[in-house]
């Protein structure tokens, strides 16, 4: 039973490019959460999705960031026109239905570096 | 809004000794979860221990135990018989029953030395 799979592990983008981060939840998990970890800080919630629905996007920056979790395939966190301040580790977690935060399994994260 | 505070940016302990990491939080909710996560240099977030607020008994997982003081909103982690592999960042986190998201503290960097 593979855990939460995130790819790529490392991603380098030039300022102004787009970054696409992927997250495949654990088998049987229907809830996906994205968190961002800036250097020397804790993780901060960005968005919570279920299949084809955004449930809570209260932590998402208003511009350039979007997330989806389609019926088929992984969840995608998309950052358009990246800037240096977007450099961070982005973590995905998944949880089975009904367990919420108590059922989290985290992926290994994607480290985004904007040059 | 909930907040989580870890006031010890760095701690160190000798192998086989015991160390306690502090965490305080603020919430108006009565039912919630509290967690300690370990983040080694590999960056993986590893759940160390979980406490449900309605349970008075402190959670224990092998060498890891917590001191949960609900009235004081305190949730410290005790690591007994420290091992070199315990070297990592440790994050305290609050989880609400009402939302599915976690609120993390800023972390404590623990170094275990021989």
Tab-separated table of N, CA and C in Angstrom, chain B:
chain	number	residue	atom	x	y	z
B	1	UNK	N	-9.558	32.446	16.588
B	1	UNK	CA	-8.711	31.581	15.771
B	1	UNK	C	-7.736	30.829	16.673
B	2	UNK	N	-7.448	29.608	16.248
B	2	UNK	CA	-6.528	28.807	17.043
B	2	UNK	C	-5.084	29.197	16.753
B	3	UNK	N	-4.257	29.106	17.785
B	3	UNK	CA	-2.826	29.341	17.619
B	3	UNK	C	-2.062	28.251	18.362
B	4	UNK	N	-0.859	27.971	17.894
B	4	UNK	CA	0.018	26.993	18.522
B	4	UNK	C	1.381	27.643	18.703
B	5	UNK	N	1.925	27.560	19.911
B	5	UNK	CA	3.194	28.201	20.210
B	5	UNK	C	4.212	27.192	20.723
B	6	UNK	N	5.352	27.164	20.080
B	6	UNK	CA	6.480	26.365	20.548
B	6	UNK	C	7.591	27.352	20.877
B	7	UNK	N	7.915	27.473	22.141
B	7	UNK	CA	8.808	28.545	22.588
B	7	UNK	C	10.279	28.151	22.595
B	8	UNK	N	10.568	26.911	22.236
B	8	UNK	CA	11.958	26.440	22.239
B	8	UNK	C	12.408	26.212	20.796
B	9	UNK	N	13.117	27.140	20.187
B	9	UNK	CA	13.539	26.941	18.798
B	9	UNK	C	14.502	25.754	18.659
B	10	UNK	N	15.356	25.558	19.662
B	10	UNK	CA	16.341	24.479	19.591
B	10	UNK	C	16.505	23.825	20.961
B	11	UNK	N	16.717	22.514	20.926
B	11	UNK	CA	17.009	21.762	22.145
B	11	UNK	C	18.080	20.738	21.801
B	12	UNK	N	18.824	20.352	22.834
B	12	UNK	CA	19.779	19.274	22.621
B	12	UNK	C	19.740	18.339	23.824
B	13	UNK	N	20.091	17.100	23.581
B	13	UNK	CA	20.055	16.093	24.634
B	13	UNK	C	21.100	15.032	24.325
B	14	UNK	N	21.627	14.460	25.361
B	14	UNK	CA	22.596	13.385	25.170
B	14	UNK	C	21.848	12.066	24.966
B	15	UNK	N	22.440	11.243	24.159
B	15	UNK	CA	21.881	9.920	23.890
B	15	UNK	C	21.560	9.223	25.216
B	16	UNK	N	20.388	8.559	25.234
B	16	UNK	CA	19.878	7.797	26.383
B	16	UNK	C	19.233	8.667	27.466
B	17	UNK	N	19.363	9.968	27.342
B	17	UNK	CA	18.738	10.852	28.313
B	17	UNK	C	17.299	11.177	27.897
B	18	UNK	N	16.621	11.916	28.759
B	18	UNK	CA	15.217	12.303	28.527
B	18	UNK	C	15.135	13.782	28.224
B	19	UNK	N	14.271	14.150	27.307
B	19	UNK	CA	14.088	15.558	26.944
B	19	UNK	C	12.598	15.844	26.812
B	20	UNK	N	12.217	17.059	27.154
B	20	UNK	CA	10.815	17.467	27.054
B	20	UNK	C	10.696	18.701	26.173
B	21	UNK	N	9.827	18.608	25.177
B	21	UNK	CA	9.562	19.722	24.270
B	21	UNK	C	8.224	20.353	24.642
B	22	UNK	N	8.180	21.663	24.668
B	22	UNK	CA	6.986	22.382	25.130
B	22	UNK	C	6.103	22.833	23.980
B	23	UNK	N	4.805	22.896	24.267
B	23	UNK	CA	3.839	23.402	23.295
B	23	UNK	C	2.648	23.962	24.063
B	24	UNK	N	2.231	25.139	23.708
B	24	UNK	CA	0.981	25.690	24.226
B	24	UNK	C	0.102	26.075	23.053
B	25	UNK	N	-1.189	26.140	23.294
B	25	UNK	CA	-2.116	26.442	22.205
B	25	UNK	C	-3.260	27.279	22.759
B	26	UNK	N	-4.002	27.830	21.855
B	26	UNK	CA	-5.151	28.626	22.268
B	26	UNK	C	-6.341	28.248	21.397
B	27	UNK	N	-7.462	27.984	22.020
B	27	UNK	CA	-8.677	27.661	21.304
B	27	UNK	C	-9.871	27.886	22.217
B	28	UNK	N	-11.021	28.126	21.619
B	28	UNK	CA	-12.264	28.225	22.382
B	28	UNK	C	-13.085	26.937	22.264
B	29	UNK	N	-12.582	25.999	21.491
B	29	UNK	CA	-13.292	24.742	21.303
B	29	UNK	C	-13.051	23.805	22.477
B	30	UNK	N	-13.969	22.883	22.676
B	30	UNK	CA	-13.852	21.934	23.781
B	30	UNK	C	-13.333	20.573	23.316
B	31	UNK	N	-13.642	20.230	22.076
B	31	UNK	CA	-13.199	18.947	21.533
B	31	UNK	C	-12.258	19.186	20.357
B	32	UNK	N	-11.111	18.553	20.412
B	32	UNK	CA	-10.106	18.766	19.369
B	32	UNK	C	-9.034	17.685	19.513
B	33	UNK	N	-8.112	17.690	18.562
B	33	UNK	CA	-6.960	16.789	18.592
B	33	UNK	C	-5.694	17.623	18.775
B	34	UNK	N	-4.694	16.997	19.340
B	34	UNK	CA	-3.356	17.570	19.379
B	34	UNK	C	-2.374	16.521	18.882
B	35	UNK	N	-1.358	16.975	18.170
B	35	UNK	CA	-0.410	16.063	17.541
B	35	UNK	C	1.016	16.560	17.771
B	36	UNK	N	1.931	15.613	17.752
B	36	UNK	CA	3.343	15.907	17.573
B	36	UNK	C	3.804	15.189	16.313
B	37	UNK	N	4.436	15.971	15.423
B	37	UNK	CA	5.009	15.428	14.208
B	37	UNK	C	6.522	15.598	14.256
B	38	UNK	N	7.202	14.627	13.671
B	38	UNK	CA	8.655	14.672	13.541
B	38	UNK	C	8.997	14.900	12.077
B	39	UNK	N	9.937	15.821	11.827
B	39	UNK	CA	10.394	16.051	10.456
B	39	UNK	C	11.918	15.921	10.417
B	40	UNK	N	12.421	14.755	10.007
B	40	UNK	CA	13.872	14.574	9.895
B	40	UNK	C	14.399	15.304	8.674
B	41	UNK	N	15.703	15.281	8.454
B	41	UNK	CA	16.259	15.969	7.280
B	41	UNK	C	15.667	15.509	5.953
B	42	UNK	N	15.132	14.309	5.907
B	42	UNK	CA	14.474	13.847	4.676
B	42	UNK	C	13.216	14.643	4.352
B	43	UNK	N	12.748	15.416	5.307
B	43	UNK	CA	11.591	16.303	5.133
B	43	UNK	C	10.247	15.591	5.315
B	44	UNK	N	10.236	14.294	5.418
B	44	UNK	CA	8.993	13.554	5.615
B	44	UNK	C	8.336	13.973	6.927
B	45	UNK	N	7.039	14.170	6.926
B	45	UNK	CA	6.289	14.481	8.145
B	45	UNK	C	5.795	13.168	8.746
B	46	UNK	N	6.292	12.855	9.932
B	46	UNK	CA	6.000	11.573	10.572
B	46	UNK	C	5.207	11.822	11.841
B	47	UNK	N	4.035	11.216	11.952
B	47	UNK	CA	3.229	11.362	13.157
B	47	UNK	C	3.896	10.620	14.302
B	48	UNK	N	4.153	11.335	15.381
B	48	UNK	CA	4.781	10.736	16.562
B	48	UNK	C	3.716	10.269	17.544
B	49	UNK	N	2.754	11.151	17.827
B	49	UNK	CA	1.772	10.841	18.852
B	49	UNK	C	0.567	11.750	18.680
B	50	UNK	N	-0.582	11.257	19.100
B	50	UNK	CA	-1.828	12.000	18.960
B	50	UNK	C	-2.600	11.920	20.269
B	51	UNK	N	-3.232	13.038	20.610
B	51	UNK	CA	-4.046	13.098	21.834
B	51	UNK	C	-5.419	13.653	21.480
B	52	UNK	N	-6.473	13.025	21.972
B	52	UNK	CA	-7.819	13.585	21.812
B	52	UNK	C	-8.167	14.329	23.092
B	53	UNK	N	-8.689	15.525	22.951
B	53	UNK	CA	-8.852	16.413	24.104
B	53	UNK	C	-9.826	15.870	25.142
B	54	UNK	N	-10.771	15.041	24.727
B	54	UNK	CA	-11.753	14.543	25.693
B	54	UNK	C	-11.177	13.434	26.570
B	55	UNK	N	-10.019	12.917	26.183
B	55	UNK	CA	-9.387	11.851	26.962
B	55	UNK	C	-8.464	12.452	28.015
B	56	UNK	N	-8.681	12.111	29.248
B	56	UNK	CA	-7.851	12.640	30.323
B	56	UNK	C	-6.498	11.931	30.382
B	57	UNK	N	-6.476	10.679	29.959
B	57	UNK	CA	-5.233	9.919	30.026
B	57	UNK	C	-4.261	10.414	28.970
B	58	UNK	N	-3.013	10.616	29.385
B	58	UNK	CA	-1.981	11.063	28.458
B	58	UNK	C	-1.602	9.950	27.490
B	59	UNK	N	-1.455	10.318	26.212
B	59	UNK	CA	-1.086	9.344	25.197
B	59	UNK	C	0.380	8.926	25.356
B	60	UNK	N	0.637	7.681	25.002
B	60	UNK	CA	2.004	7.131	25.063
B	60	UNK	C	2.231	6.251	23.842
B	61	UNK	N	3.413	6.400	23.243
B	61	UNK	CA	3.821	5.547	22.130
B	61	UNK	C	5.284	5.177	22.353
B	62	UNK	N	5.503	4.013	22.940
B	62	UNK	CA	6.868	3.533	23.208
B	62	UNK	C	7.640	4.575	24.026
B	63	UNK	N	8.696	5.148	23.465
B	63	UNK	CA	9.529	6.081	24.226
B	63	UNK	C	8.957	7.500	24.273
B	64	UNK	N	7.848	7.710	23.587
B	64	UNK	CA	7.260	9.045	23.478
B	64	UNK	C	5.985	9.122	24.322
B	65	UNK	N	5.883	10.164	25.108
B	65	UNK	CA	4.678	10.375	25.890
B	65	UNK	C	4.391	11.869	25.957
B	66	UNK	N	3.142	12.193	26.266
B	66	UNK	CA	2.770	13.592	26.355
B	66	UNK	C	2.284	13.903	27.763
B	67	UNK	N	2.377	15.205	28.089
B	67	UNK	CA	1.759	15.730	29.298
B	67	UNK	C	0.725	16.738	28.828
B	68	UNK	N	-0.532	16.304	28.826
B	68	UNK	CA	-1.629	17.115	28.314
B	68	UNK	C	-2.339	17.771	29.480
B	69	UNK	N	-2.297	19.093	29.521
B	69	UNK	CA	-2.959	19.862	30.555
B	69	UNK	C	-4.012	20.735	29.870
B	70	UNK	N	-5.247	20.240	29.847
B	70	UNK	CA	-6.283	20.907	29.056
B	70	UNK	C	-6.593	22.307	29.570
B	71	UNK	N	-6.703	22.453	30.874
B	71	UNK	CA	-7.048	23.763	31.435
B	71	UNK	C	-5.953	24.787	31.151
B	72	UNK	N	-4.732	24.353	31.178
B	72	UNK	CA	-3.604	25.248	30.911
B	72	UNK	C	-3.304	25.355	29.424
B	73	UNK	N	-3.982	24.571	28.612
B	73	UNK	CA	-3.747	24.528	27.164
B	73	UNK	C	-2.263	24.274	26.876
B	74	UNK	N	-1.793	23.210	27.484
B	74	UNK	CA	-0.393	22.834	27.352
B	74	UNK	C	-0.299	21.383	26.891
B	75	UNK	N	0.673	21.111	26.027
B	75	UNK	CA	0.786	19.774	25.420
B	75	UNK	C	2.260	19.499	25.162
B	76	UNK	N	2.981	19.023	26.154
B	76	UNK	CA	4.419	18.808	26.001
B	76	UNK	C	4.714	17.367	25.615
B	77	UNK	N	5.827	17.177	24.933
B	77	UNK	CA	6.269	15.862	24.472
B	77	UNK	C	7.516	15.454	25.236
B	78	UNK	N	7.481	14.271	25.830
B	78	UNK	CA	8.647	13.741	26.513
B	78	UNK	C	9.210	12.586	25.700
B	79	UNK	N	10.500	12.669	25.423
B	79	UNK	CA	11.200	11.595	24.718
B	79	UNK	C	12.162	10.955	25.719
B	80	UNK	N	11.935	9.703	26.003
B	80	UNK	CA	12.786	8.961	26.940
B	80	UNK	C	13.829	8.162	26.175
B	81	UNK	N	14.964	7.918	26.853
B	81	UNK	CA	16.005	7.094	26.222
B	81	UNK	C	16.304	7.592	24.810
B	82	UNK	N	16.636	8.862	24.700
B	82	UNK	CA	16.833	9.487	23.386
B	82	UNK	C	17.835	8.723	22.533
B	83	UNK	N	17.535	8.651	21.238
B	83	UNK	CA	18.397	7.962	20.288
B	83	UNK	C	18.852	8.948	19.213
B	84	UNK	N	19.978	8.622	18.582
B	84	UNK	CA	20.509	9.522	17.555
B	84	UNK	C	19.480	9.760	16.449
B	85	UNK	N	18.673	8.744	16.168
B	85	UNK	CA	17.648	8.871	15.136
B	85	UNK	C	16.501	9.793	15.507
B	86	UNK	N	16.480	10.252	16.746
B	86	UNK	CA	15.439	11.210	17.144
B	86	UNK	C	15.787	12.624	16.713
B	87	UNK	N	16.998	12.831	16.234
B	87	UNK	CA	17.398	14.153	15.757
B	87	UNK	C	16.494	14.573	14.607
B	88	UNK	N	15.812	15.706	14.783
B	88	UNK	CA	14.820	16.160	13.799
B	88	UNK	C	14.192	17.462	14.276
B	89	UNK	N	13.361	18.038	13.402
B	89	UNK	CA	12.450	19.106	13.818
B	89	UNK	C	11.186	18.449	14.355
B	90	UNK	N	10.654	18.997	15.430
B	90	UNK	CA	9.413	18.490	16.005
B	90	UNK	C	8.370	19.603	15.991
B	91	UNK	N	7.221	19.275	15.417
B	91	UNK	CA	6.142	20.242	15.304
B	91	UNK	C	4.951	19.792	16.129
B	92	UNK	N	4.426	20.716	16.903
B	92	UNK	CA	3.172	20.527	17.612
B	92	UNK	C	2.055	21.035	16.701
B	93	UNK	N	0.915	20.355	16.692
B	93	UNK	CA	-0.179	20.776	15.811
B	93	UNK	C	-1.525	20.594	16.488
B	94	UNK	N	-2.442	21.491	16.162
B	94	UNK	CA	-3.813	21.464	16.674
B	94	UNK	C	-4.751	21.089	15.534
B	95	UNK	N	-5.685	20.187	15.820
B	95	UNK	CA	-6.678	19.787	14.821
B	95	UNK	C	-8.076	19.945	15.380
B	96	UNK	N	-8.894	20.731	14.696
B	96	UNK	CA	-10.257	20.974	15.153
B	96	UNK	C	-11.182	19.845	14.698
B	97	UNK	N	-12.201	19.569	15.494
B	97	UNK	CA	-13.240	18.637	15.058
B	97	UNK	C	-14.088	19.270	13.948
B	98	UNK	N	-14.105	20.617	13.917
B	98	UNK	CA	-15.028	21.316	13.018
B	98	UNK	C	-14.477	21.499	11.611
B	99	UNK	N	-13.166	21.579	11.511
B	99	UNK	CA	-12.520	21.694	10.200
B	99	UNK	C	-11.530	20.549	10.103
B	100	UNK	N	-11.070	20.296	8.926
B	100	UNK	CA	-10.132	19.191	8.741
B	100	UNK	C	-8.680	19.648	8.711
B	101	UNK	N	-8.424	20.911	8.987
B	101	UNK	CA	-7.068	21.396	8.811
B	101	UNK	C	-6.302	21.417	10.129
B	102	UNK	N	-4.986	21.361	10.002
B	102	UNK	CA	-4.096	21.414	11.144
B	102	UNK	C	-3.452	22.791	11.248
B	103	UNK	N	-3.286	23.248	12.505
B	103	UNK	CA	-2.554	24.473	12.786
B	103	UNK	C	-1.243	24.048	13.437
B	104	UNK	N	-0.123	24.424	12.823
B	104	UNK	CA	1.185	23.994	13.305
B	104	UNK	C	1.893	25.101	14.067
B	105	UNK	N	2.712	24.688	15.046
B	105	UNK	CA	3.657	25.601	15.648
B	105	UNK	C	4.870	25.788	14.748
B	106	UNK	N	5.801	26.588	15.203
B	106	UNK	CA	6.977	26.908	14.389
B	106	UNK	C	8.090	25.877	14.516
B	107	UNK	N	7.927	24.931	15.434
B	107	UNK	CA	8.859	23.824	15.505
B	107	UNK	C	9.973	24.002	16.520
B	108	UNK	N	10.501	22.867	16.969
B	108	UNK	CA	11.685	22.805	17.833
B	108	UNK	C	12.690	21.878	17.176
B	109	UNK	N	13.879	22.382	16.964
B	109	UNK	CA	14.938	21.551	16.372
B	109	UNK	C	15.636	20.809	17.495
B	110	UNK	N	15.541	19.488	17.494
B	110	UNK	CA	16.154	18.648	18.518
B	110	UNK	C	17.400	17.977	17.968
B	111	UNK	N	18.484	18.138	18.701
B	111	UNK	CA	19.744	17.471	18.353
B	111	UNK	C	20.071	16.478	19.464
B	112	UNK	N	20.240	15.225	19.093
B	112	UNK	CA	20.674	14.195	20.028
B	112	UNK	C	22.141	13.912	19.744
B	113	UNK	N	22.994	14.073	20.751
B	113	UNK	CA	24.415	13.857	20.522
B	113	UNK	C	24.919	12.675	21.349
B	114	UNK	N	25.965	12.028	20.827
B	114	UNK	CA	26.453	10.791	21.473
B	114	UNK	C	27.008	11.048	22.876
